[in-house]
PDB file of C-alpha atoms in Angstrom:
ATOM      1  CA  MET A   1     -13.184  -4.767   9.569  1.00  0.00           C
ATOM      2  CA  ARG A   2     -11.265  -4.336   6.266  1.00  0.00           C
ATOM      3  CA  ALA A   3      -9.744  -0.987   7.433  1.00  0.00           C
ATOM      4  CA  ALA A   4      -9.191  -2.376  10.868  1.00  0.00           C
ATOM      5  CA  ALA A   5      -7.371  -5.198   9.056  1.00  0.00           C
ATOM      6  CA  GLY A   6      -5.472  -2.874   6.734  1.00  0.00           C
ATOM      7  CA  PHE A   7      -4.388  -0.544   9.808  1.00  0.00           C
ATOM      8  CA  LEU A   8      -3.087  -3.330  11.954  1.00  0.00           C
ATOM      9  CA  ALA A   9      -1.217  -4.803   9.156  1.00  0.00           C
ATOM     10  CA  GLY A  10       0.323  -1.316   8.243  1.00  0.00           C
ATOM     11  CA  LEU A  11       1.484  -1.205  11.835  1.00  0.00           C
ATOM     12  CA  VAL A  12       3.010  -4.289  12.126  1.00  0.00           C
ATOM     13  CA  PHE A  13       4.785  -3.614   8.816  1.00  0.00           C
ATOM     14  CA  GLY A  14       5.946  -0.473  10.459  1.00  0.00           C
ATOM     15  CA  LEU A  15       7.128  -1.771  13.420  1.00  0.00           C
ATOM     16  CA  GLY A  16       9.141  -4.279  11.353  1.00  0.00           C
ATOM     17  CA  LEU A  17      10.620  -1.734   9.275  1.00  0.00           C
ATOM     18  CA  LEU A  18      11.777   0.474  12.396  1.00  0.00           C
ATOM     19  CA  LEU A  19      13.243  -2.531  14.455  1.00  0.00           C
ATOM     20  CA  SER A  20      15.021  -4.044  11.291  1.00  0.00           C
ATOM     21  CA  GLY A  21      16.802  -0.870  10.509  1.00  0.00           C
ATOM     22  CA  MET A  22      15.060  -0.415   6.874  1.00  0.00           C
ATOM     23  CA  ALA A  23      13.711   3.232   8.127  1.00  0.00           C
ATOM     24  CA  ASN A  24      17.258   4.418   8.765  1.00  0.00           C
ATOM     25  CA  PRO A  25      18.578   5.329   5.433  1.00  0.00           C
ATOM     26  CA  ALA A  26      22.141   5.331   6.624  1.00  0.00           C
ATOM     27  CA  LYS A  27      21.858   1.419   7.491  1.00  0.00           C
ATOM     28  CA  VAL A  28      20.417   1.051   3.877  1.00  0.00           C
ATOM     29  CA  LEU A  29      23.144   2.914   2.269  1.00  0.00           C
ATOM     30  CA  ASN A  30      25.760   0.997   4.193  1.00  0.00           C
ATOM     31  CA  PHE A  31      23.940  -2.325   2.863  1.00  0.00           C
ATOM     32  CA  LEU A  32      24.351  -1.069  -0.707  1.00  0.00           C
ATOM     33  CA  ASP A  33      27.985  -0.194  -0.133  1.00  0.00           C
ATOM     34  CA  VAL A  34      29.144  -3.295  -0.799  1.00  0.00           C
ATOM     35  CA  ALA A  35      32.733  -1.695  -1.562  1.00  0.00           C
ATOM     36  CA  GLY A  36      33.002   0.175   1.471  1.00  0.00           C
ATOM     37  CA  ALA A  37      31.180   0.446   4.877  1.00  0.00           C
ATOM     38  CA  TRP A  38      29.186  -2.723   4.080  1.00  0.00           C
ATOM     39  CA  ASP A  39      26.468  -3.513   6.720  1.00  0.00           C
ATOM     40  CA  PRO A  40      24.918  -6.822   5.721  1.00  0.00           C
ATOM     41  CA  SER A  41      22.221  -6.696   8.221  1.00  0.00           C
ATOM     42  CA  LEU A  42      19.266  -6.021   5.565  1.00  0.00           C
ATOM     43  CA  ALA A  43      19.810  -9.162   4.026  1.00  0.00           C
ATOM     44  CA  PHE A  44      18.511 -10.413   7.205  1.00  0.00           C
ATOM     45  CA  VAL A  45      15.412  -8.100   6.707  1.00  0.00           C
ATOM     46  CA  MET A  46      14.888  -9.473   3.251  1.00  0.00           C
ATOM     47  CA  GLY A  47      15.456 -13.101   4.211  1.00  0.00           C
ATOM     48  CA  GLY A  48      13.342 -12.953   7.139  1.00  0.00           C
ATOM     49  CA  ALA A  49      10.702 -11.122   5.394  1.00  0.00           C
ATOM     50  CA  THR A  50      10.510 -13.507   2.297  1.00  0.00           C
ATOM     51  CA  VAL A  51      10.715 -16.722   4.099  1.00  0.00           C
ATOM     52  CA  THR A  52       8.003 -15.600   6.443  1.00  0.00           C
ATOM     53  CA  ALA A  53       5.662 -14.569   3.565  1.00  0.00           C
ATOM     54  CA  PHE A  54       6.671 -17.475   1.471  1.00  0.00           C
ATOM     55  CA  VAL A  55       5.413 -19.986   4.065  1.00  0.00           C
ATOM     56  CA  GLY A  56       2.469 -17.721   5.217  1.00  0.00           C
ATOM     57  CA  TYR A  57       1.088 -17.195   1.712  1.00  0.00           C
ATOM     58  CA  ARG A  58       0.758 -20.957   1.185  1.00  0.00           C
ATOM     59  CA  LEU A  59      -1.034 -21.366   4.522  1.00  0.00           C
ATOM     60  CA  ALA A  60      -3.226 -18.587   3.322  1.00  0.00           C
ATOM     61  CA  TRP A  61      -4.300 -19.934   0.141  1.00  0.00           C
ATOM     62  CA  ARG A  62      -5.375 -23.048   1.462  1.00  0.00           C
ATOM     63  CA  ARG A  63      -8.568 -21.313   1.887  1.00  0.00           C
ATOM     64  CA  ALA A  64     -10.646 -20.692  -0.873  1.00  0.00           C
ATOM     65  CA  ARG A  65     -11.102 -17.007  -0.231  1.00  0.00           C
ATOM     66  CA  PRO A  66      -9.398 -14.377   2.004  1.00  0.00           C
ATOM     67  CA  ILE A  67     -11.216 -13.866   5.203  1.00  0.00           C
ATOM     68  CA  LEU A  68     -12.666 -10.423   4.395  1.00  0.00           C
ATOM     69  CA  MET A  69     -12.953 -10.211   0.659  1.00  0.00           C
ATOM     70  CA  PRO A  70     -14.745 -12.173  -1.612  1.00  0.00           C
ATOM     71  CA  SER A  71     -11.854 -13.395  -3.686  1.00  0.00           C
ATOM     72  CA  PHE A  72      -7.968 -13.322  -3.803  1.00  0.00           C
ATOM     73  CA  ASP A  73      -6.457 -10.749  -6.255  1.00  0.00           C
ATOM     74  CA  LEU A  74      -3.068 -11.566  -7.573  1.00  0.00           C
ATOM     75  CA  PRO A  75      -0.696 -10.307 -10.238  1.00  0.00           C
ATOM     76  CA  THR A  76      -0.933 -12.496 -13.257  1.00  0.00           C
ATOM     77  CA  ARG A  77       1.571 -10.847 -15.631  1.00  0.00           C
ATOM     78  CA  ARG A  78       4.959 -12.978 -16.407  1.00  0.00           C
ATOM     79  CA  ASP A  79       6.345 -11.165 -19.137  1.00  0.00           C
ATOM     80  CA  ILE A  80       9.688  -9.068 -18.222  1.00  0.00           C
ATOM     81  CA  ASP A  81       8.897  -5.849 -20.062  1.00  0.00           C
ATOM     82  CA  ARG A  82      10.642  -2.652 -20.958  1.00  0.00           C
ATOM     83  CA  PRO A  83       8.637  -0.503 -18.122  1.00  0.00           C
ATOM     84  CA  LEU A  84       9.650  -3.305 -15.280  1.00  0.00           C
ATOM     85  CA  LEU A  85      13.087  -2.976 -16.038  1.00  0.00           C
ATOM     86  CA  ALA A  86      13.606   0.594 -16.908  1.00  0.00           C
ATOM     87  CA  GLY A  87      11.462   1.250 -13.432  1.00  0.00           C
ATOM     88  CA  ALA A  88      13.371  -0.995 -11.333  1.00  0.00           C
ATOM     89  CA  ALA A  89      16.682   0.552 -12.870  1.00  0.00           C
ATOM     90  CA  LEU A  90      15.390   4.242 -11.922  1.00  0.00           C
ATOM     91  CA  PHE A  91      14.027   3.123  -8.371  1.00  0.00           C
ATOM     92  CA  GLY A  92      17.343   1.720  -7.899  1.00  0.00           C
ATOM     93  CA  ILE A  93      19.092   4.659  -8.868  1.00  0.00           C
ATOM     94  CA  GLY A  94      16.904   6.789  -6.305  1.00  0.00           C
ATOM     95  CA  TRP A  95      17.124   4.440  -3.555  1.00  0.00           C
ATOM     96  CA  GLY A  96      21.066   4.631  -3.860  1.00  0.00           C
ATOM     97  CA  ILE A  97      20.824   8.292  -3.563  1.00  0.00           C
ATOM     98  CA  GLY A  98      18.594   8.785  -0.502  1.00  0.00           C
ATOM     99  CA  GLY A  99      18.352   5.192   0.977  1.00  0.00           C
ATOM    100  CA  PHE A 100      14.637   5.344   1.327  1.00  0.00           C
ATOM    101  CA  CYS A 101      12.058   3.225  -0.468  1.00  0.00           C
ATOM    102  CA  PRO A 102       8.134   3.744  -0.240  1.00  0.00           C
ATOM    103  CA  GLY A 103       7.419   1.854   3.020  1.00  0.00           C
ATOM    104  CA  PRO A 104      10.348   3.401   5.095  1.00  0.00           C
ATOM    105  CA  ALA A 105       9.595   7.033   3.564  1.00  0.00           C
ATOM    106  CA  TRP A 106       5.935   6.729   5.112  1.00  0.00           C
ATOM    107  CA  THR A 107       7.072   5.199   8.601  1.00  0.00           C
ATOM    108  CA  ALA A 108       9.844   7.719   8.757  1.00  0.00           C
ATOM    109  CA  LEU A 109       7.328  10.699   8.354  1.00  0.00           C
ATOM    110  CA  PRO A 110       6.378  11.301  11.732  1.00  0.00           C
ATOM    111  CA  MET A 111      10.100  11.569  12.596  1.00  0.00           C
ATOM    112  CA  VAL A 112       9.853  14.530  10.604  1.00  0.00           C
ATOM    113  CA  ALA A 113      13.437  14.654   9.512  1.00  0.00           C
ATOM    114  CA  PRO A 114      13.658  17.796   6.742  1.00  0.00           C
ATOM    115  CA  GLY A 115      14.901  15.161   4.065  1.00  0.00           C
ATOM    116  CA  THR A 116      12.002  12.908   4.713  1.00  0.00           C
ATOM    117  CA  LEU A 117       9.789  16.033   4.387  1.00  0.00           C
ATOM    118  CA  VAL A 118      11.235  16.514   1.198  1.00  0.00           C
ATOM    119  CA  PHE A 119      11.606  12.981  -0.313  1.00  0.00           C
ATOM    120  CA  LEU A 120       7.818  11.851   0.460  1.00  0.00           C
ATOM    121  CA  PRO A 121       6.289  14.582  -1.610  1.00  0.00           C
ATOM    122  CA  ALA A 122       8.880  14.163  -4.336  1.00  0.00           C
ATOM    123  CA  MET A 123       7.804  10.438  -4.408  1.00  0.00           C
ATOM    124  CA  LEU A 124       4.240  10.884  -4.421  1.00  0.00           C
ATOM    125  CA  ALA A 125       4.765  13.151  -7.553  1.00  0.00           C
ATOM    126  CA  GLY A 126       7.115  10.614  -9.315  1.00  0.00           C
ATOM    127  CA  ILE A 127       4.420   8.231  -8.429  1.00  0.00           C
ATOM    128  CA  TRP A 128       1.857   9.923 -10.448  1.00  0.00           C
ATOM    129  CA  LEU A 129       4.427  10.918 -13.035  1.00  0.00           C
ATOM    130  CA  GLY A 130       5.293   7.172 -13.304  1.00  0.00           C
ATOM    131  CA  ARG A 131       1.690   6.138 -14.021  1.00  0.00           C
ATOM    132  CA  ARG A 132       1.493   8.628 -16.929  1.00  0.00           C
ATOM    133  CA  ALA A 133       4.862   7.472 -18.294  1.00  0.00           C
ATOM    134  CA  LYS A 134       3.846   3.868 -18.530  1.00  0.00           C
ATOM    135  CA  ALA A 135       1.027   4.923 -21.056  1.00  0.00           C
ATOM    136  CA  ALA A 136       3.798   6.491 -23.060  1.00  0.00           C
ATOM    137  CA  PRO A 137       4.139   4.900 -26.835  1.00  0.00           C
ATOM    138  CA  LEU A 138       8.088   4.592 -25.583  1.00  0.00           C
ATOM    139  CA  MET A 139       7.033   2.137 -22.961  1.00  0.00           C
ATOM    140  CA  GLN A 140       4.641  -0.023 -24.857  1.00  0.00           C
ATOM    141  CA  GLY A 141       5.964  -3.391 -26.135  1.00  0.00           C
ATOM    142  CA  ALA A 142       9.045  -5.415 -24.915  1.00  0.00           C
TER     143      ALA A 142
ATOM    144  CA  MET B   1      23.680  11.838  -0.656  1.00  0.00           C
ATOM    145  CA  LEU B   2      24.533  11.376   2.844  1.00  0.00           C
ATOM    146  CA  PRO B   3      28.013  11.587   4.497  1.00  0.00           C
ATOM    147  CA  ILE B   4      29.111   7.842   5.321  1.00  0.00           C
ATOM    148  CA  VAL B   5      27.584   7.117   9.054  1.00  0.00           C
ATOM    149  CA  PRO B   6      29.023   3.924  10.463  1.00  0.00           C
ATOM    150  CA  THR B   7      26.015   1.538  11.525  1.00  0.00           C
ATOM    151  CA  ASP B   8      26.287  -1.780  13.597  1.00  0.00           C
ATOM    152  CA  PHE B   9      25.760  -5.190  12.039  1.00  0.00           C
ATOM    153  CA  THR B  10      22.332  -6.213  13.714  1.00  0.00           C
ATOM    154  CA  PRO B  11      21.473  -9.567  12.502  1.00  0.00           C
ATOM    155  CA  TRP B  12      18.829 -10.515  15.259  1.00  0.00           C
ATOM    156  CA  ALA B  13      16.976  -7.148  15.179  1.00  0.00           C
ATOM    157  CA  SER B  14      16.959  -7.176  11.381  1.00  0.00           C
ATOM    158  CA  LEU B  15      15.963 -10.569  11.234  1.00  0.00           C
ATOM    159  CA  ALA B  16      13.145 -10.029  13.938  1.00  0.00           C
ATOM    160  CA  GLY B  17      12.015  -6.871  11.871  1.00  0.00           C
ATOM    161  CA  GLY B  18      12.004  -8.852   8.588  1.00  0.00           C
ATOM    162  CA  ILE B  19       9.601 -11.538  10.160  1.00  0.00           C
ATOM    163  CA  LEU B  20       7.111  -9.001  11.230  1.00  0.00           C
ATOM    164  CA  ILE B  21       7.342  -7.288   7.761  1.00  0.00           C
ATOM    165  CA  GLY B  22       6.497 -11.028   6.409  1.00  0.00           C
ATOM    166  CA  LEU B  23       3.905 -11.475   8.756  1.00  0.00           C
ATOM    167  CA  SER B  24       2.197  -8.175   7.828  1.00  0.00           C
ATOM    168  CA  ALA B  25       2.256  -9.346   3.989  1.00  0.00           C
ATOM    169  CA  VAL B  26       0.601 -12.623   5.281  1.00  0.00           C
ATOM    170  CA  MET B  27      -1.868 -10.665   7.238  1.00  0.00           C
ATOM    171  CA  VAL B  28      -2.961  -8.687   3.900  1.00  0.00           C
ATOM    172  CA  MET B  29      -2.856 -11.943   1.864  1.00  0.00           C
ATOM    173  CA  ALA B  30      -5.190 -14.119   4.346  1.00  0.00           C
ATOM    174  CA  ALA B  31      -7.308 -11.375   5.414  1.00  0.00           C
ATOM    175  CA  LEU B  32      -7.609  -9.268   2.030  1.00  0.00           C
ATOM    176  CA  GLY B  33      -6.365 -11.514  -0.611  1.00  0.00           C
ATOM    177  CA  ARG B  34      -3.666  -8.705  -1.746  1.00  0.00           C
ATOM    178  CA  ILE B  35       0.060  -8.102  -2.087  1.00  0.00           C
ATOM    179  CA  ALA B  36       1.433  -5.998   0.480  1.00  0.00           C
ATOM    180  CA  GLY B  37       3.291  -3.941  -1.964  1.00  0.00           C
ATOM    181  CA  ILE B  38       3.492  -0.282  -0.691  1.00  0.00           C
ATOM    182  CA  LEU B  39       3.777   1.101  -3.996  1.00  0.00           C
ATOM    183  CA  GLY B  40       0.602  -0.475  -4.755  1.00  0.00           C
ATOM    184  CA  ILE B  41      -0.927   0.524  -1.462  1.00  0.00           C
ATOM    185  CA  THR B  42       0.091   4.008  -1.868  1.00  0.00           C
ATOM    186  CA  ALA B  43      -1.070   4.602  -5.528  1.00  0.00           C
ATOM    187  CA  GLY B  44      -4.206   2.406  -4.512  1.00  0.00           C
ATOM    188  CA  ALA B  45      -4.948   4.937  -1.390  1.00  0.00           C
ATOM    189  CA  ALA B  46      -5.425   7.842  -3.793  1.00  0.00           C
ATOM    190  CA  THR B  47      -7.752   6.185  -6.411  1.00  0.00           C
ATOM    191  CA  GLY B  48      -9.452   2.865  -7.016  1.00  0.00           C
ATOM    192  CA  PRO B  49     -11.307   0.402  -5.214  1.00  0.00           C
ATOM    193  CA  ASP B  50     -10.873  -0.742  -1.724  1.00  0.00           C
ATOM    194  CA  ARG B  51      -9.417   2.536  -0.924  1.00  0.00           C
ATOM    195  CA  ASP B  52     -10.195   1.824   2.779  1.00  0.00           C
ATOM    196  CA  TRP B  53      -7.972  -0.710   3.928  1.00  0.00           C
ATOM    197  CA  ARG B  54      -5.331   0.934   1.840  1.00  0.00           C
ATOM    198  CA  ILE B  55      -5.651   4.322   3.486  1.00  0.00           C
ATOM    199  CA  ALA B  56      -5.896   2.467   6.962  1.00  0.00           C
ATOM    200  CA  PHE B  57      -2.503   0.464   6.112  1.00  0.00           C
ATOM    201  CA  VAL B  58      -0.775   3.956   5.701  1.00  0.00           C
ATOM    202  CA  GLY B  59      -1.999   5.122   8.717  1.00  0.00           C
ATOM    203  CA  GLY B  60      -0.781   2.132  10.356  1.00  0.00           C
ATOM    204  CA  LEU B  61       2.728   2.683   8.682  1.00  0.00           C
ATOM    205  CA  LEU B  62       2.418   6.402  10.136  1.00  0.00           C
ATOM    206  CA  ALA B  63       1.330   5.288  13.779  1.00  0.00           C
ATOM    207  CA  ALA B  64       4.512   2.662  14.055  1.00  0.00           C
ATOM    208  CA  PRO B  65       7.019   5.244  14.976  1.00  0.00           C
ATOM    209  CA  LEU B  66       4.399   6.897  17.593  1.00  0.00           C
ATOM    210  CA  LEU B  67       3.663   3.612  19.321  1.00  0.00           C
ATOM    211  CA  TRP B  68       7.454   2.987  19.303  1.00  0.00           C
ATOM    212  CA  ALA B  69       8.191   6.165  20.865  1.00  0.00           C
ATOM    213  CA  LEU B  70       5.274   5.769  23.345  1.00  0.00           C
ATOM    214  CA  VAL B  71       6.868   2.291  24.373  1.00  0.00           C
ATOM    215  CA  THR B  72      10.366   3.128  24.585  1.00  0.00           C
ATOM    216  CA  GLY B  73      10.417   6.675  25.229  1.00  0.00           C
ATOM    217  CA  GLY B  74      12.016   7.681  22.069  1.00  0.00           C
ATOM    218  CA  PHE B  75      12.325   7.475  18.370  1.00  0.00           C
ATOM    219  CA  PRO B  76      14.378   4.629  16.887  1.00  0.00           C
ATOM    220  CA  ALA B  77      17.932   5.869  15.606  1.00  0.00           C
ATOM    221  CA  GLN B  78      17.664   7.300  11.984  1.00  0.00           C
ATOM    222  CA  VAL B  79      19.991   9.563   9.838  1.00  0.00           C
ATOM    223  CA  VAL B  80      18.356  10.955   6.938  1.00  0.00           C
ATOM    224  CA  GLY B  81      20.250  12.893   4.084  1.00  0.00           C
ATOM    225  CA  GLY B  82      19.972  16.406   4.807  1.00  0.00           C
ATOM    226  CA  ASN B  83      20.763  17.713   1.133  1.00  0.00           C
ATOM    227  CA  LEU B  84      17.436  18.652  -0.001  1.00  0.00           C
ATOM    228  CA  PRO B  85      17.613  19.014  -3.543  1.00  0.00           C
ATOM    229  CA  TRP B  86      19.124  15.554  -3.788  1.00  0.00           C
ATOM    230  CA  MET B  87      16.489  14.181  -1.440  1.00  0.00           C
ATOM    231  CA  ALA B  88      13.838  15.712  -4.145  1.00  0.00           C
ATOM    232  CA  VAL B  89      15.684  14.036  -6.948  1.00  0.00           C
ATOM    233  CA  SER B  90      15.832  10.631  -5.024  1.00  0.00           C
ATOM    234  CA  GLY B  91      12.298  10.811  -4.092  1.00  0.00           C
ATOM    235  CA  LEU B  92      11.323  11.442  -7.601  1.00  0.00           C
ATOM    236  CA  LEU B  93      13.309   8.741  -9.056  1.00  0.00           C
ATOM    237  CA  VAL B  94      11.713   6.030  -6.419  1.00  0.00           C
ATOM    238  CA  GLY B  95       8.113   7.601  -7.587  1.00  0.00           C
ATOM    239  CA  ILE B  96       8.724   7.236 -10.908  1.00  0.00           C
ATOM    240  CA  GLY B  97      10.726   4.010 -11.076  1.00  0.00           C
ATOM    241  CA  THR B  98       8.524   2.020  -8.728  1.00  0.00           C
ATOM    242  CA  SER B  99       5.404   3.051 -10.536  1.00  0.00           C
ATOM    243  CA  LEU B 100       6.998   2.380 -13.971  1.00  0.00           C
ATOM    244  CA  GLY B 101       8.167  -1.102 -12.787  1.00  0.00           C
ATOM    245  CA  SER B 102       4.812  -1.583 -10.658  1.00  0.00           C
ATOM    246  CA  GLY B 103       6.510  -2.617  -7.553  1.00  0.00           C
ATOM    247  CA  CYS B 104       9.144  -1.642  -4.742  1.00  0.00           C
ATOM    248  CA  THR B 105      11.142  -3.170  -2.432  1.00  0.00           C
ATOM    249  CA  SER B 106       8.073  -5.155  -0.662  1.00  0.00           C
ATOM    250  CA  GLY B 107       5.732  -5.692  -3.706  1.00  0.00           C
ATOM    251  CA  HIS B 108       8.424  -7.443  -6.159  1.00  0.00           C
ATOM    252  CA  GLY B 109      11.048  -7.901  -3.068  1.00  0.00           C
ATOM    253  CA  VAL B 110       9.010  -9.682  -0.301  1.00  0.00           C
ATOM    254  CA  CYS B 111       5.782 -10.599  -1.840  1.00  0.00           C
ATOM    255  CA  GLY B 112       6.972 -11.111  -5.164  1.00  0.00           C
ATOM    256  CA  LEU B 113       9.780 -13.453  -4.481  1.00  0.00           C
ATOM    257  CA  ALA B 114       7.545 -15.261  -2.032  1.00  0.00           C
ATOM    258  CA  ARG B 115       5.296 -16.038  -4.714  1.00  0.00           C
ATOM    259  CA  LEU B 116       8.238 -17.381  -6.901  1.00  0.00           C
ATOM    260  CA  SER B 117       7.356 -14.461  -9.661  1.00  0.00           C
ATOM    261  CA  GLY B 118      10.038 -14.395 -12.266  1.00  0.00           C
ATOM    262  CA  ARG B 119       8.946 -10.733 -13.124  1.00  0.00           C
ATOM    263  CA  SER B 120       9.702  -9.742  -9.422  1.00  0.00           C
ATOM    264  CA  LEU B 121      13.066 -11.465  -9.532  1.00  0.00           C
ATOM    265  CA  ALA B 122      14.175  -9.738 -12.408  1.00  0.00           C
ATOM    266  CA  ALA B 123      12.936  -6.457 -10.842  1.00  0.00           C
ATOM    267  CA  VAL B 124      14.782  -7.166  -7.550  1.00  0.00           C
ATOM    268  CA  VAL B 125      18.208  -7.880  -9.519  1.00  0.00           C
ATOM    269  CA  THR B 126      17.991  -4.798 -11.357  1.00  0.00           C
ATOM    270  CA  PHE B 127      17.051  -2.283  -8.470  1.00  0.00           C
ATOM    271  CA  MET B 128      19.608  -4.178  -6.289  1.00  0.00           C
ATOM    272  CA  ALA B 129      22.334  -3.817  -8.930  1.00  0.00           C
ATOM    273  CA  PHE B 130      21.579  -0.111  -9.896  1.00  0.00           C
ATOM    274  CA  ALA B 131      21.169   0.886  -6.030  1.00  0.00           C
ATOM    275  CA  ALA B 132      24.657  -0.541  -5.303  1.00  0.00           C
ATOM    276  CA  LEU B 133      26.097   0.704  -8.546  1.00  0.00           C
ATOM    277  CA  THR B 134      24.619   4.349  -7.362  1.00  0.00           C
ATOM    278  CA  VAL B 135      26.304   4.069  -4.057  1.00  0.00           C
ATOM    279  CA  PHE B 136      29.672   2.837  -5.549  1.00  0.00           C
ATOM    280  CA  VAL B 137      29.729   6.060  -7.696  1.00  0.00           C
ATOM    281  CA  LEU B 138      28.834   8.379  -5.125  1.00  0.00           C
ATOM    282  CA  ARG B 139      30.842   7.214  -2.508  1.00  0.00           C
ATOM    283  CA  HIS B 140      34.140   5.655  -4.225  1.00  0.00           C
ATOM    284  CA  SER B 141      34.379   7.303  -7.552  1.00  0.00           C
ATOM    285  CA  GLY B 142      35.351  10.591  -6.626  1.00  0.00           C
ATOM    286  CA  GLY B 143      31.706  11.631  -6.168  1.00  0.00           C
ATOM    287  CA  VAL B 144      29.276  13.748  -8.359  1.00  0.00           C
TER     288      VAL B 144
END
């Protein structure tokens, strides 16, 4: 049941990425190009997704526990530390170069563009490296 | 690094797609009690507990364009950068950055903002600013 719920949620997420234009790097880069070929469409994606999640989360949290798990498991940290900001900055630079973030990279994979086939393994390697970097002394403390 | 390809302003399709993404996040919260952050799901699919639903979620992401093609007869419009060394650099930075920053566009952007997380807001402002700055430098400052 958990796998079925996961698959269905992933499918809906992927269809949302395709319909919204998020899975098209050209559109993402034009959204980020405020000074040039600006395409504000993706503000509607973020707005629609966030407002839907904001309302839906509050309905979901009315239950004592999720339907298929013993308890909710939400992030608890509140501090704005160095890895958070350094990581977000690096992610932003990478996103601005290629126009892919993790979800769209997965969903674009079956469309087998050469750029996607290079991007996705590099991203997976980066995730592994990032996990190691997070434990490095430089990244400890605020 | 991608030549500038004009795209149409698509507020309705983008809003509808955004609502689907939000619904997916709500499904994950209601059914599984977790954040639908793709970075966390990707990393958690490789290791850790609850791998089953995370692997299935990635399977759903991969199935989406196939279902799309089955229904409409083709894949949606998409232009991906063809400069492969740059795409490798881009992928590496996205991976390292989201992993170090504990979230991506969905985890911090959609789910974090919906939870009114200050940490996520700081991350979103940072990655949006750096992404826009990067596009500006690559497109408007004579290029790299």
